[in-house]
PDB file of C-alpha atoms in Angstrom:
ATOM      1  CA  MET A  69     -36.227  33.973  43.757  1.00 89.00           C
ATOM      2  CA  VAL A  70     -36.369  31.537  46.474  1.00 95.00           C
ATOM      3  CA  THR A  71     -36.790  31.774  50.521  1.00 97.00           C
ATOM      4  CA  LYS A  72     -35.193  29.862  53.324  1.00 98.00           C
ATOM      5  CA  LEU A  73     -37.227  29.412  56.558  1.00 98.00           C
ATOM      6  CA  THR A  74     -35.813  28.211  59.760  1.00 98.00           C
ATOM      7  CA  LEU A  75     -38.375  26.350  61.957  1.00 98.00           C
ATOM      8  CA  GLU A  76     -38.499  24.846  65.586  1.00 98.00           C
ATOM      9  CA  TYR A  77     -41.626  22.905  66.398  1.00 98.00           C
ATOM     10  CA  ASP A  78     -42.914  20.586  69.181  1.00 98.00           C
ATOM     11  CA  GLY A  79     -43.789  17.119  67.132  1.00 98.00           C
ATOM     12  CA  SER A  80     -45.842  16.081  69.695  1.00 97.00           C
ATOM     13  CA  ASP A  81     -49.318  16.479  67.783  1.00 97.00           C
ATOM     14  CA  PHE A  82     -47.913  16.083  64.255  1.00 98.00           C
ATOM     15  CA  ALA A  83     -47.816  13.143  62.256  1.00 97.00           C
ATOM     16  CA  GLY A  84     -44.586  14.127  61.082  1.00 97.00           C
ATOM     17  CA  TRP A  85     -42.944  16.662  58.256  1.00 97.00           C
ATOM     18  CA  GLY A  86     -44.824  15.635  54.801  1.00 95.00           C
ATOM     19  CA  ARG A  87     -48.378  16.155  53.867  1.00 94.00           C
ATOM     20  CA  GLN A  88     -50.991  13.137  54.539  1.00 95.00           C
ATOM     21  CA  PRO A  89     -54.627  13.169  53.591  1.00 94.00           C
ATOM     22  CA  GLY A  90     -56.743  13.968  57.296  1.00 94.00           C
ATOM     23  CA  ARG A  91     -53.551  14.333  59.448  1.00 97.00           C
ATOM     24  CA  ARG A  92     -52.237  17.235  61.066  1.00 97.00           C
ATOM     25  CA  THR A  93     -48.543  17.666  59.660  1.00 98.00           C
ATOM     26  CA  VAL A  94     -45.834  20.308  59.659  1.00 98.00           C
ATOM     27  CA  GLN A  95     -45.687  20.964  56.074  1.00 97.00           C
ATOM     28  CA  ALA A  96     -49.375  21.465  55.731  1.00 97.00           C
ATOM     29  CA  GLU A  97     -49.519  24.052  58.554  1.00 97.00           C
ATOM     30  CA  ILE A  98     -46.418  25.850  57.096  1.00 97.00           C
ATOM     31  CA  GLU A  99     -47.736  25.917  53.624  1.00 97.00           C
ATOM     32  CA  GLY A 100     -51.514  27.044  54.671  1.00 96.00           C
ATOM     33  CA  ALA A 101     -49.606  29.852  56.408  1.00 97.00           C
ATOM     34  CA  LEU A 102     -47.745  30.825  52.954  1.00 97.00           C
ATOM     35  CA  HIS A 103     -50.766  30.408  50.856  1.00 96.00           C
ATOM     36  CA  THR A 104     -52.852  32.621  52.956  1.00 96.00           C
ATOM     37  CA  ILE A 105     -50.154  35.532  52.577  1.00 96.00           C
ATOM     38  CA  LEU A 106     -48.956  34.753  49.187  1.00 95.00           C
ATOM     39  CA  GLY A 107     -51.115  32.604  47.189  1.00 92.00           C
ATOM     40  CA  ALA A 108     -51.150  28.853  46.362  1.00 81.00           C
ATOM     41  CA  GLU A 109     -48.906  29.309  43.091  1.00 81.00           C
ATOM     42  CA  GLY A 110     -45.036  29.767  43.852  1.00 72.00           C
ATOM     43  CA  LEU A 111     -43.020  32.306  41.441  1.00 70.00           C
ATOM     44  CA  ASP A 112     -42.170  29.292  39.105  1.00 71.00           C
ATOM     45  CA  GLY A 113     -45.460  28.826  38.018  1.00 72.00           C
ATOM     46  CA  ARG A 114     -46.122  25.945  40.104  1.00 81.00           C
ATOM     47  CA  ALA A 115     -48.119  25.119  43.261  1.00 88.00           C
ATOM     48  CA  LEU A 116     -46.517  26.675  46.349  1.00 94.00           C
ATOM     49  CA  ARG A 117     -44.546  24.084  48.208  1.00 95.00           C
ATOM     50  CA  ALA A 118     -42.054  23.780  51.239  1.00 97.00           C
ATOM     51  CA  THR A 119     -38.902  21.521  50.506  1.00 97.00           C
ATOM     52  CA  VAL A 120     -37.219  20.340  54.134  1.00 97.00           C
ATOM     53  CA  ALA A 121     -33.938  19.402  54.901  1.00 97.00           C
ATOM     54  CA  GLY A 122     -35.121  16.904  57.014  1.00 95.00           C
ATOM     55  CA  ARG A 123     -38.341  15.129  57.045  1.00 94.00           C
ATOM     56  CA  THR A 124     -39.089  14.170  60.564  1.00 97.00           C
ATOM     57  CA  ASP A 125     -41.545  11.539  61.787  1.00 96.00           C
ATOM     58  CA  ALA A 126     -44.370  11.743  63.792  1.00 97.00           C
ATOM     59  CA  GLY A 127     -43.701  12.880  67.517  1.00 98.00           C
ATOM     60  CA  VAL A 128     -40.116  14.124  66.374  1.00 98.00           C
ATOM     61  CA  HIS A 129     -39.502  17.713  67.198  1.00 98.00           C
ATOM     62  CA  ALA A 130     -37.227  20.259  65.806  1.00 98.00           C
ATOM     63  CA  TRP A 131     -35.040  23.190  67.275  1.00 98.00           C
ATOM     64  CA  GLY A 132     -33.220  24.161  63.745  1.00 98.00           C
ATOM     65  CA  GLN A 133     -35.344  22.628  60.606  1.00 98.00           C
ATOM     66  CA  VAL A 134     -34.944  24.190  57.265  1.00 98.00           C
ATOM     67  CA  ALA A 135     -37.513  24.605  54.398  1.00 98.00           C
ATOM     68  CA  SER A 136     -37.289  26.495  51.013  1.00 97.00           C
ATOM     69  CA  TYR A 137     -40.141  27.554  48.803  1.00 96.00           C
ATOM     70  CA  ALA A 138     -40.053  29.184  45.541  1.00 95.00           C
ATOM     71  CA  HIS A 139     -41.672  33.022  46.652  1.00 95.00           C
ATOM     72  CA  GLU A 140     -40.682  36.142  48.155  1.00 95.00           C
ATOM     73  CA  ALA A 141     -39.609  35.949  52.063  1.00 97.00           C
ATOM     74  CA  VAL A 142     -42.583  36.890  54.455  1.00 96.00           C
ATOM     75  CA  ASP A 143     -41.821  38.504  57.863  1.00 97.00           C
ATOM     76  CA  PRO A 144     -41.747  35.737  60.325  1.00 98.00           C
ATOM     77  CA  GLN A 145     -44.331  37.400  62.852  1.00 97.00           C
ATOM     78  CA  ARG A 146     -46.868  37.083  59.964  1.00 97.00           C
ATOM     79  CA  LEU A 147     -46.501  33.567  59.548  1.00 98.00           C
ATOM     80  CA  ASN A 148     -46.353  33.292  63.009  1.00 98.00           C
ATOM     81  CA  GLY A 149     -49.587  34.820  63.653  1.00 97.00           C
ATOM     82  CA  LEU A 150     -51.465  32.026  61.186  1.00 98.00           C
ATOM     83  CA  LEU A 151     -49.328  28.946  62.887  1.00 98.00           C
ATOM     84  CA  GLY A 152     -50.379  27.273  65.809  1.00 96.00           C
ATOM     85  CA  PRO A 153     -48.558  27.412  69.134  1.00 97.00           C
ATOM     86  CA  ASP A 154     -46.700  24.299  68.709  1.00 98.00           C
ATOM     87  CA  VAL A 155     -44.510  25.439  65.377  1.00 98.00           C
ATOM     88  CA  ALA A 156     -42.433  28.943  64.912  1.00 98.00           C
ATOM     89  CA  VAL A 157     -40.773  30.404  62.216  1.00 98.00           C
ATOM     90  CA  LEU A 158     -37.690  31.671  63.665  1.00 98.00           C
ATOM     91  CA  ARG A 159     -35.929  33.223  60.192  1.00 98.00           C
ATOM     92  CA  SER A 160     -37.311  33.671  56.712  1.00 98.00           C
ATOM     93  CA  GLU A 161     -34.659  35.568  54.306  1.00 98.00           C
ATOM     94  CA  PRO A 162     -33.852  35.400  50.730  1.00 97.00           C
ATOM     95  CA  ALA A 163     -31.446  32.534  49.550  1.00 97.00           C
ATOM     96  CA  PRO A 164     -29.115  32.019  46.762  1.00 95.00           C
ATOM     97  CA  GLU A 165     -30.753  31.371  43.277  1.00 92.00           C
ATOM     98  CA  GLY A 166     -31.648  27.696  42.827  1.00 93.00           C
ATOM     99  CA  PHE A 167     -31.342  27.181  46.906  1.00 97.00           C
ATOM    100  CA  ASP A 168     -32.797  23.745  48.076  1.00 97.00           C
ATOM    101  CA  ALA A 169     -33.043  23.145  51.685  1.00 98.00           C
ATOM    102  CA  ARG A 170     -33.002  19.306  51.145  1.00 97.00           C
ATOM    103  CA  ARG A 171     -30.328  18.870  48.286  1.00 97.00           C
ATOM    104  CA  ASP A 172     -28.093  21.438  49.498  1.00 97.00           C
ATOM    105  CA  ALA A 173     -27.724  20.540  53.048  1.00 97.00           C
ATOM    106  CA  ARG A 174     -24.207  19.666  53.902  1.00 97.00           C
ATOM    107  CA  THR A 175     -25.026  17.835  56.973  1.00 98.00           C
ATOM    108  CA  ARG A 176     -27.625  17.246  59.518  1.00 98.00           C
ATOM    109  CA  THR A 177     -27.437  16.978  63.284  1.00 98.00           C
ATOM    110  CA  TYR A 178     -29.807  15.236  65.632  1.00 98.00           C
ATOM    111  CA  CYS A 179     -30.049  15.218  69.454  1.00 98.00           C
ATOM    112  CA  TYR A 180     -31.876  12.394  71.329  1.00 98.00           C
ATOM    113  CA  ARG A 181     -32.135  12.976  75.073  1.00 98.00           C
ATOM    114  CA  VAL A 182     -32.558  10.334  77.919  1.00 97.00           C
ATOM    115  CA  LEU A 183     -33.593  11.103  81.469  1.00 96.00           C
ATOM    116  CA  ALA A 184     -31.625   8.315  83.249  1.00 95.00           C
ATOM    117  CA  ARG A 185     -33.188   8.300  87.088  1.00 93.00           C
ATOM    118  CA  ARG A 186     -35.605   6.431  89.395  1.00 92.00           C
ATOM    119  CA  ALA A 187     -38.533   8.973  89.239  1.00 93.00           C
ATOM    120  CA  ARG A 188     -40.326  10.170  86.300  1.00 93.00           C
ATOM    121  CA  SER A 189     -40.153  13.596  85.277  1.00 93.00           C
ATOM    122  CA  ALA A 190     -43.446  15.952  84.754  1.00 93.00           C
ATOM    123  CA  LEU A 191     -41.537  18.343  82.857  1.00 91.00           C
ATOM    124  CA  GLU A 192     -39.601  16.288  80.611  1.00 94.00           C
ATOM    125  CA  ARG A 193     -42.040  13.963  79.605  1.00 92.00           C
ATOM    126  CA  GLY A 194     -42.292  15.135  75.922  1.00 94.00           C
ATOM    127  CA  ARG A 195     -38.985  15.688  75.630  1.00 96.00           C
ATOM    128  CA  ALA A 196     -36.628  12.802  76.879  1.00 97.00           C
ATOM    129  CA  LEU A 197     -37.138   9.062  77.012  1.00 98.00           C
ATOM    130  CA  TRP A 198     -37.234   8.093  80.920  1.00 97.00           C
ATOM    131  CA  TRP A 199     -34.671   5.362  81.725  1.00 96.00           C
ATOM    132  CA  ALA A 200     -35.108   4.011  85.311  1.00 95.00           C
ATOM    133  CA  GLY A 201     -32.713   1.160  85.134  1.00 92.00           C
ATOM    134  CA  ARG A 202     -28.693   1.256  85.238  1.00 91.00           C
ATOM    135  CA  LEU A 203     -26.690   2.521  82.008  1.00 94.00           C
ATOM    136  CA  ASP A 204     -22.737   2.245  81.721  1.00 95.00           C
ATOM    137  CA  VAL A 205     -22.349   5.457  80.497  1.00 95.00           C
ATOM    138  CA  GLN A 206     -18.284   4.528  79.501  1.00 96.00           C
ATOM    139  CA  ALA A 207     -20.193   1.481  77.081  1.00 97.00           C
ATOM    140  CA  LEU A 208     -22.538   4.356  75.661  1.00 97.00           C
ATOM    141  CA  ALA A 209     -19.393   6.457  75.108  1.00 97.00           C
ATOM    142  CA  ALA A 210     -17.446   3.819  73.208  1.00 98.00           C
ATOM    143  CA  CYS A 211     -20.583   2.982  70.971  1.00 98.00           C
ATOM    144  CA  ALA A 212     -20.321   6.704  70.062  1.00 98.00           C
ATOM    145  CA  ALA A 213     -16.709   7.041  69.005  1.00 98.00           C
ATOM    146  CA  ALA A 214     -17.357   3.767  66.797  1.00 98.00           C
ATOM    147  CA  LEU A 215     -20.106   5.231  64.990  1.00 98.00           C
ATOM    148  CA  ASN A 216     -17.527   8.251  63.569  1.00 97.00           C
ATOM    149  CA  GLY A 217     -16.389   7.543  60.028  1.00 97.00           C
ATOM    150  CA  HIS A 218     -18.017   5.851  57.192  1.00 97.00           C
ATOM    151  CA  HIS A 219     -20.388   2.685  57.371  1.00 97.00           C
ATOM    152  CA  ASP A 220     -23.080   0.629  56.202  1.00 96.00           C
ATOM    153  CA  LEU A 221     -25.790   1.396  58.535  1.00 97.00           C
ATOM    154  CA  ARG A 222     -28.531  -1.135  57.378  1.00 96.00           C
ATOM    155  CA  ALA A 223     -29.086  -2.547  60.784  1.00 97.00           C
ATOM    156  CA  PHE A 224     -30.329   0.591  61.860  1.00 97.00           C
ATOM    157  CA  THR A 225     -33.324   1.456  59.644  1.00 95.00           C
ATOM    158  CA  PRO A 226     -36.139  -0.690  58.568  1.00 92.00           C
ATOM    159  CA  THR A 227     -36.148  -3.796  56.492  1.00 84.00           C
ATOM    160  CA  GLU A 228     -38.870  -2.507  54.175  1.00 78.00           C
ATOM    161  CA  THR A 229     -37.257   0.566  53.155  1.00 75.00           C
ATOM    162  CA  GLU A 230     -37.165   2.923  49.844  1.00 75.00           C
ATOM    163  CA  HIS A 231     -33.293   3.501  50.333  1.00 71.00           C
ATOM    164  CA  GLU A 232     -31.159   2.134  47.738  1.00 78.00           C
ATOM    165  CA  ARG A 233     -27.721   2.580  49.584  1.00 89.00           C
ATOM    166  CA  PHE A 234     -27.372   2.608  53.260  1.00 91.00           C
ATOM    167  CA  ASP A 235     -23.707   3.772  53.710  1.00 94.00           C
ATOM    168  CA  ARG A 236     -23.127   7.174  55.619  1.00 96.00           C
ATOM    169  CA  THR A 237     -20.624   9.147  56.837  1.00 97.00           C
ATOM    170  CA  VAL A 238     -21.021  10.224  60.509  1.00 98.00           C
ATOM    171  CA  VAL A 239     -19.097  13.448  60.930  1.00 97.00           C
ATOM    172  CA  ARG A 240     -19.599  13.628  64.864  1.00 98.00           C
ATOM    173  CA  ALA A 241     -21.216  11.286  67.585  1.00 98.00           C
ATOM    174  CA  GLU A 242     -21.038  11.662  71.184  1.00 98.00           C
ATOM    175  CA  TRP A 243     -22.894  11.261  74.493  1.00 97.00           C
ATOM    176  CA  ARG A 244     -23.033  14.338  76.979  1.00 96.00           C
ATOM    177  CA  ALA A 245     -24.162  14.367  80.443  1.00 93.00           C
ATOM    178  CA  LEU A 246     -25.741  17.567  81.728  1.00 87.00           C
ATOM    179  CA  SER A 247     -25.915  16.351  85.319  1.00 64.00           C
ATOM    180  CA  ALA A 248     -24.723  13.486  86.160  1.00 40.00           C
ATOM    181  CA  ALA A 249     -24.539  11.510  89.382  1.00 39.00           C
ATOM    182  CA  GLN A 250     -22.298   8.840  88.704  1.00 40.00           C
ATOM    183  CA  GLY A 251     -21.857   5.403  90.224  1.00 38.00           C
ATOM    184  CA  ARG A 252     -18.339   3.556  91.373  1.00 34.00           C
ATOM    185  CA  ASP A 253     -18.400   1.582  88.578  1.00 43.00           C
ATOM    186  CA  GLY A 254     -18.895   4.223  86.069  1.00 45.00           C
ATOM    187  CA  ALA A 255     -22.760   3.842  85.768  1.00 48.00           C
ATOM    188  CA  ALA A 256     -25.248   6.414  86.022  1.00 46.00           C
ATOM    189  CA  ALA A 257     -27.273   5.684  89.144  1.00 44.00           C
ATOM    190  CA  ALA A 258     -30.293   7.324  90.559  1.00 41.00           C
ATOM    191  CA  SER A 259     -31.146   7.271  94.231  1.00 41.00           C
ATOM    192  CA  ASP A 260     -33.595   9.308  96.397  1.00 40.00           C
ATOM    193  CA  GLU A 261     -31.189  11.942  97.041  1.00 40.00           C
ATOM    194  CA  ASP A 262     -29.876  12.702  93.559  1.00 47.00           C
ATOM    195  CA  GLU A 263     -31.459  14.181  90.643  1.00 54.00           C
ATOM    196  CA  GLY A 264     -30.083  11.521  88.332  1.00 64.00           C
ATOM    197  CA  ALA A 265     -28.848  12.404  84.902  1.00 85.00           C
ATOM    198  CA  LEU A 266     -29.837  13.907  81.457  1.00 95.00           C
ATOM    199  CA  LEU A 267     -28.200  12.302  78.502  1.00 97.00           C
ATOM    200  CA  GLU A 268     -28.046  13.567  75.239  1.00 98.00           C
ATOM    201  CA  PHE A 269     -26.706  11.620  72.403  1.00 98.00           C
ATOM    202  CA  TRP A 270     -25.421  13.987  69.485  1.00 98.00           C
ATOM    203  CA  ILE A 271     -24.865  12.900  65.932  1.00 98.00           C
ATOM    204  CA  GLU A 272     -23.921  14.822  62.678  1.00 98.00           C
ATOM    205  CA  ALA A 273     -24.035  12.999  59.227  1.00 97.00           C
ATOM    206  CA  ASP A 274     -24.133  13.569  55.599  1.00 95.00           C
ATOM    207  CA  ALA A 275     -27.570  12.090  55.330  1.00 93.00           C
ATOM    208  CA  PHE A 276     -29.936   9.681  57.592  1.00 96.00           C
ATOM    209  CA  LEU A 277     -31.760   6.715  56.937  1.00 95.00           C
ATOM    210  CA  ARG A 278     -35.311   6.284  58.086  1.00 94.00           C
ATOM    211  CA  HIS A 279     -35.429   5.929  61.907  1.00 96.00           C
ATOM    212  CA  MET A 280     -31.677   5.732  61.801  1.00 97.00           C
ATOM    213  CA  SER A 281     -31.101   8.302  65.155  1.00 98.00           C
ATOM    214  CA  ARG A 282     -33.750   6.403  66.901  1.00 98.00           C
ATOM    215  CA  VAL A 283     -32.606   2.680  66.328  1.00 98.00           C
ATOM    216  CA  LEU A 284     -28.852   4.056  67.260  1.00 98.00           C
ATOM    217  CA  VAL A 285     -30.030   5.181  70.250  1.00 98.00           C
ATOM    218  CA  GLY A 286     -32.233   1.900  71.491  1.00 98.00           C
ATOM    219  CA  THR A 287     -29.464  -0.328  70.444  1.00 98.00           C
ATOM    220  CA  MET A 288     -26.880   1.598  72.355  1.00 98.00           C
ATOM    221  CA  LEU A 289     -28.958   1.755  75.167  1.00 98.00           C
ATOM    222  CA  ASP A 290     -28.993  -1.922  75.288  1.00 98.00           C
ATOM    223  CA  VAL A 291     -25.443  -1.913  75.395  1.00 98.00           C
ATOM    224  CA  GLY A 292     -25.448   0.432  78.342  1.00 97.00           C
ATOM    225  CA  ALA A 293     -28.135  -1.745  80.178  1.00 97.00           C
ATOM    226  CA  GLY A 294     -25.620  -4.987  79.459  1.00 97.00           C
ATOM    227  CA  SER A 295     -28.016  -6.869  77.366  1.00 96.00           C
ATOM    228  CA  MET A 296     -25.245  -6.223  74.339  1.00 97.00           C
ATOM    229  CA  THR A 297     -21.548  -5.637  74.038  1.00 98.00           C
ATOM    230  CA  VAL A 298     -19.702  -2.580  72.923  1.00 98.00           C
ATOM    231  CA  GLU A 299     -18.196  -5.360  70.248  1.00 98.00           C
ATOM    232  CA  ASP A 300     -22.086  -6.139  69.224  1.00 98.00           C
ATOM    233  CA  PHE A 301     -22.466  -2.836  68.469  1.00 98.00           C
ATOM    234  CA  GLU A 302     -19.347  -2.635  66.698  1.00 98.00           C
ATOM    235  CA  ARG A 303     -20.334  -5.313  64.135  1.00 97.00           C
ATOM    236  CA  LEU A 304     -23.499  -3.835  63.278  1.00 98.00           C
ATOM    237  CA  LEU A 305     -21.773  -1.260  61.538  1.00 97.00           C
ATOM    238  CA  GLU A 306     -20.688  -3.618  59.011  1.00 95.00           C
ATOM    239  CA  GLY A 307     -24.043  -4.074  57.254  1.00 94.00           C
ATOM    240  CA  ARG A 308     -25.690  -6.389  59.564  1.00 96.00           C
ATOM    241  CA  PRO A 309     -29.438  -7.389  59.419  1.00 95.00           C
ATOM    242  CA  ARG A 310     -32.099  -5.177  61.118  1.00 96.00           C
ATOM    243  CA  ALA A 311     -32.933  -8.063  63.529  1.00 96.00           C
ATOM    244  CA  GLU A 312     -29.418  -7.520  64.931  1.00 97.00           C
ATOM    245  CA  ALA A 313     -30.025  -4.326  66.123  1.00 98.00           C
ATOM    246  CA  GLY A 314     -31.929  -3.249  69.258  1.00 97.00           C
ATOM    247  CA  LYS A 315     -35.600  -1.647  69.190  1.00 97.00           C
ATOM    248  CA  THR A 316     -36.344   1.883  67.695  1.00 98.00           C
ATOM    249  CA  ALA A 317     -36.370   4.238  70.551  1.00 98.00           C
ATOM    250  CA  PRO A 318     -39.512   6.409  70.999  1.00 98.00           C
ATOM    251  CA  ALA A 319     -39.982   9.328  69.169  1.00 98.00           C
ATOM    252  CA  HIS A 320     -40.523  11.795  71.824  1.00 98.00           C
ATOM    253  CA  GLY A 321     -36.681  11.939  72.747  1.00 98.00           C
ATOM    254  CA  LEU A 322     -35.411  12.822  69.293  1.00 98.00           C
ATOM    255  CA  ALA A 323     -35.147  16.612  68.117  1.00 98.00           C
ATOM    256  CA  LEU A 324     -33.567  17.544  64.942  1.00 98.00           C
ATOM    257  CA  ALA A 325     -31.111  20.252  66.201  1.00 98.00           C
ATOM    258  CA  ARG A 326     -29.551  21.928  63.042  1.00 98.00           C
ATOM    259  CA  VAL A 327     -28.783  21.991  59.522  1.00 98.00           C
ATOM    260  CA  SER A 328     -25.642  22.531  57.940  1.00 97.00           C
ATOM    261  CA  TYR A 329     -24.890  24.404  54.351  1.00 97.00           C
ATOM    262  CA  ALA A 330     -21.560  25.512  52.319  1.00 87.00           C
TER     263      ALA A 330
END
């Protein structure tokens, strides 16, 4: 018997998904609630552990994270009664025999949010990166378009890594403007009168390298700000060194939006 959990959480006060001694993690919170209700042992005779589709880093949020464990399904209301206010179980349902949230995932989708305006936001401060400068949204769109397809993305993950292969297939990548004030030259510009632009970068891929989404965003923002060209970005998709890419964007703007299965 295997159960599939769908979760959402605010990553601000978590040290990431995976258990870490002495630190608060999402895995420890979820497993703690399961152990209280079901006991510490799964139906397979081993310690009851939750396997996750995407191991989010410290500060990264989730809107549709998926986990699995070897035991019966528990009413989400019972689990949520044992969890903190910044993590919630949305669904708990029986899964097919042998289901594994990580191994069986076909694609994962992440969303990175950027608030492009002069004034900081009190409401978006933990949900979106505040960008007060100018951004060429057409350049951002060109970078996203170049991402679609199969690439060697080693430029977008730390040099010291456990990854053995760096090629990934990007199913979809795009920037969306939810509310944009467009300058005449195609750049998102904020004035005292307008509300600026809330930009979202959506990317769906078969798998992700560590920090991949955040380094992609940091590099594309360099392109949008004019310190790199679209051509520079395109060359990075050919397996260039990490040092040639941009900075890693802060974690708080990123969320694991959903996980797709067959």
